[in-house]
């Protein structure tokens, strides 16, 4: 029986888990659960009501980082996404958390939320907050990630890891919100992002996400008209 991931595709954290599963070649099914109005039964999986959650047989877990680390340990014969030793694992976990805790509040919960999600419920986009994120708050984070990459293909050199996936998931949501990296200012990070988007796992998910995002944009125009 395949694993079940609970959540919605446009969540960067659900996307992170799905890409982890795809890169590992593990079969799964996605069951839609909305993050703000989860059904009562879902609270038994995650009492916080957040997405994603995972069911693997009689094992249930929540939190994308916890789920991905579980998959790394529970399926040791699949592609390794946390590095080969303690130093690499520490680096991957740090950069994964950096993406989740530093990028996400800006790329997803400011740019994407204001530009896409708020208009669907008739709320105005706070463009001032979006511009502050883009012009003031995100650039230092992109500077740091640019330095961390250097001339490497991935954050672990030639090896794809959850660090790459976590950062890319946040940049995808920024793109869904209509914003792209400045390739002249951050050439290494921009090249890395293009490299990630070309991966079969990501390229396979994006068309459906882009269609959903376009539909949400139309809903937003109608709701705020």
PDB file of C-alpha atoms in Angstrom, residues 74-153:
ATOM      1  CA  UNK A  74      12.703   4.435   7.010  1.00  0.00           C
ATOM      2  CA  UNK A  75      13.729   3.869   3.387  1.00  0.00           C
ATOM      3  CA  UNK A  76      17.529   3.516   3.533  1.00  0.00           C
ATOM      4  CA  UNK A  77      17.813   1.885   0.104  1.00  0.00           C
ATOM      5  CA  UNK A  78      16.482   4.982  -1.677  1.00  0.00           C
ATOM      6  CA  UNK A  79      18.379   8.107  -2.792  1.00  0.00           C
ATOM      7  CA  UNK A  80      20.050   9.806   0.166  1.00  0.00           C
ATOM      8  CA  UNK A  81      18.933  13.409   0.535  1.00  0.00           C
ATOM      9  CA  UNK A  82      20.634  14.389   3.803  1.00  0.00           C
ATOM     10  CA  UNK A  83      24.269  13.751   2.922  1.00  0.00           C
ATOM     11  CA  UNK A  84      26.724  11.007   3.786  1.00  0.00           C
ATOM     12  CA  UNK A  85      28.098  12.067   7.168  1.00  0.00           C
ATOM     13  CA  UNK A  86      27.292  14.147  10.259  1.00  0.00           C
ATOM     14  CA  UNK A  87      28.739  17.338   8.806  1.00  0.00           C
ATOM     15  CA  UNK A  88      26.709  17.112   5.611  1.00  0.00           C
ATOM     16  CA  UNK A  89      23.552  16.141   7.484  1.00  0.00           C
ATOM     17  CA  UNK A  90      23.998  19.136   9.769  1.00  0.00           C
ATOM     18  CA  UNK A  91      24.464  21.451   6.790  1.00  0.00           C
ATOM     19  CA  UNK A  92      21.378  20.110   5.025  1.00  0.00           C
ATOM     20  CA  UNK A  93      19.210  20.426   8.128  1.00  0.00           C
ATOM     21  CA  UNK A  94      20.432  23.966   8.725  1.00  0.00           C
ATOM     22  CA  UNK A  95      19.695  25.118   5.177  1.00  0.00           C
ATOM     23  CA  UNK A  96      16.357  23.311   5.169  1.00  0.00           C
ATOM     24  CA  UNK A  97      15.360  25.142   8.339  1.00  0.00           C
ATOM     25  CA  UNK A  98      16.723  28.385   6.914  1.00  0.00           C
ATOM     26  CA  UNK A  99      14.363  28.006   3.970  1.00  0.00           C
ATOM     27  CA  UNK A 100      11.413  27.065   6.172  1.00  0.00           C
ATOM     28  CA  UNK A 101      11.905  29.711   8.858  1.00  0.00           C
ATOM     29  CA  UNK A 102      13.579  32.632   7.069  1.00  0.00           C
ATOM     30  CA  UNK A 103      12.435  32.440   3.440  1.00  0.00           C
ATOM     31  CA  UNK A 104       8.898  31.106   3.968  1.00  0.00           C
ATOM     32  CA  UNK A 105       7.566  34.073   5.987  1.00  0.00           C
ATOM     33  CA  UNK A 106       8.563  36.314   3.068  1.00  0.00           C
ATOM     34  CA  UNK A 107       8.249  34.274  -0.136  1.00  0.00           C
ATOM     35  CA  UNK A 108       5.117  32.323   0.822  1.00  0.00           C
ATOM     36  CA  UNK A 109       3.377  34.119   3.673  1.00  0.00           C
ATOM     37  CA  UNK A 110       4.011  37.622   2.322  1.00  0.00           C
ATOM     38  CA  UNK A 111       4.446  37.566  -1.485  1.00  0.00           C
ATOM     39  CA  UNK A 112       2.317  34.517  -2.373  1.00  0.00           C
ATOM     40  CA  UNK A 113      -0.284  35.048   0.332  1.00  0.00           C
ATOM     41  CA  UNK A 114      -0.841  38.711  -0.505  1.00  0.00           C
ATOM     42  CA  UNK A 115      -0.710  38.401  -4.274  1.00  0.00           C
ATOM     43  CA  UNK A 116      -2.675  35.136  -4.647  1.00  0.00           C
ATOM     44  CA  UNK A 117      -4.469  33.908  -1.529  1.00  0.00           C
ATOM     45  CA  UNK A 118      -5.863  37.065   0.057  1.00  0.00           C
ATOM     46  CA  UNK A 119      -7.664  38.299  -3.096  1.00  0.00           C
ATOM     47  CA  UNK A 120      -9.531  34.978  -3.411  1.00  0.00           C
ATOM     48  CA  UNK A 121     -11.342  35.772  -0.172  1.00  0.00           C
ATOM     49  CA  UNK A 122     -11.935  39.395  -1.118  1.00  0.00           C
ATOM     50  CA  UNK A 123      -9.083  40.766   0.984  1.00  0.00           C
ATOM     51  CA  UNK A 124      -6.807  43.438  -0.488  1.00  0.00           C
ATOM     52  CA  UNK A 125      -3.209  42.666  -1.287  1.00  0.00           C
ATOM     53  CA  UNK A 126      -0.842  44.480   1.061  1.00  0.00           C
ATOM     54  CA  UNK A 127       1.557  45.546  -1.672  1.00  0.00           C
ATOM     55  CA  UNK A 128       3.577  47.622   0.775  1.00  0.00           C
ATOM     56  CA  UNK A 129       4.405  44.466   2.727  1.00  0.00           C
ATOM     57  CA  UNK A 130       5.226  42.642  -0.510  1.00  0.00           C
ATOM     58  CA  UNK A 131       7.625  45.374  -1.614  1.00  0.00           C
ATOM     59  CA  UNK A 132       9.280  45.498   1.806  1.00  0.00           C
ATOM     60  CA  UNK A 133       9.862  41.749   1.580  1.00  0.00           C
ATOM     61  CA  UNK A 134      11.256  41.984  -1.939  1.00  0.00           C
ATOM     62  CA  UNK A 135      13.385  45.107  -1.536  1.00  0.00           C
ATOM     63  CA  UNK A 136      14.543  44.970   2.079  1.00  0.00           C
ATOM     64  CA  UNK A 137      14.078  41.601   3.768  1.00  0.00           C
ATOM     65  CA  UNK A 138      14.749  38.950   1.122  1.00  0.00           C
ATOM     66  CA  UNK A 139      17.966  40.329  -0.435  1.00  0.00           C
ATOM     67  CA  UNK A 140      20.165  39.569   2.625  1.00  0.00           C
ATOM     68  CA  UNK A 141      18.855  35.986   2.616  1.00  0.00           C
ATOM     69  CA  UNK A 142      19.584  35.640  -1.087  1.00  0.00           C
ATOM     70  CA  UNK A 143      23.066  37.079  -0.489  1.00  0.00           C
ATOM     71  CA  UNK A 144      23.679  34.402   2.135  1.00  0.00           C
ATOM     72  CA  UNK A 145      22.441  31.562  -0.069  1.00  0.00           C
ATOM     73  CA  UNK A 146      24.499  32.878  -2.988  1.00  0.00           C
ATOM     74  CA  UNK A 147      27.585  32.715  -0.769  1.00  0.00           C
ATOM     75  CA  UNK A 148      26.686  29.242   0.481  1.00  0.00           C
ATOM     76  CA  UNK A 149      26.414  27.939  -3.090  1.00  0.00           C
ATOM     77  CA  UNK A 150      29.561  29.518  -4.464  1.00  0.00           C
ATOM     78  CA  UNK A 151      30.480  27.720  -7.687  1.00  0.00           C
ATOM     79  CA  UNK A 152      28.771  24.459  -6.663  1.00  0.00           C
ATOM     80  CA  UNK A 153      25.886  22.853  -8.546  1.00  0.00           C
TER      81      UNK A 153
END
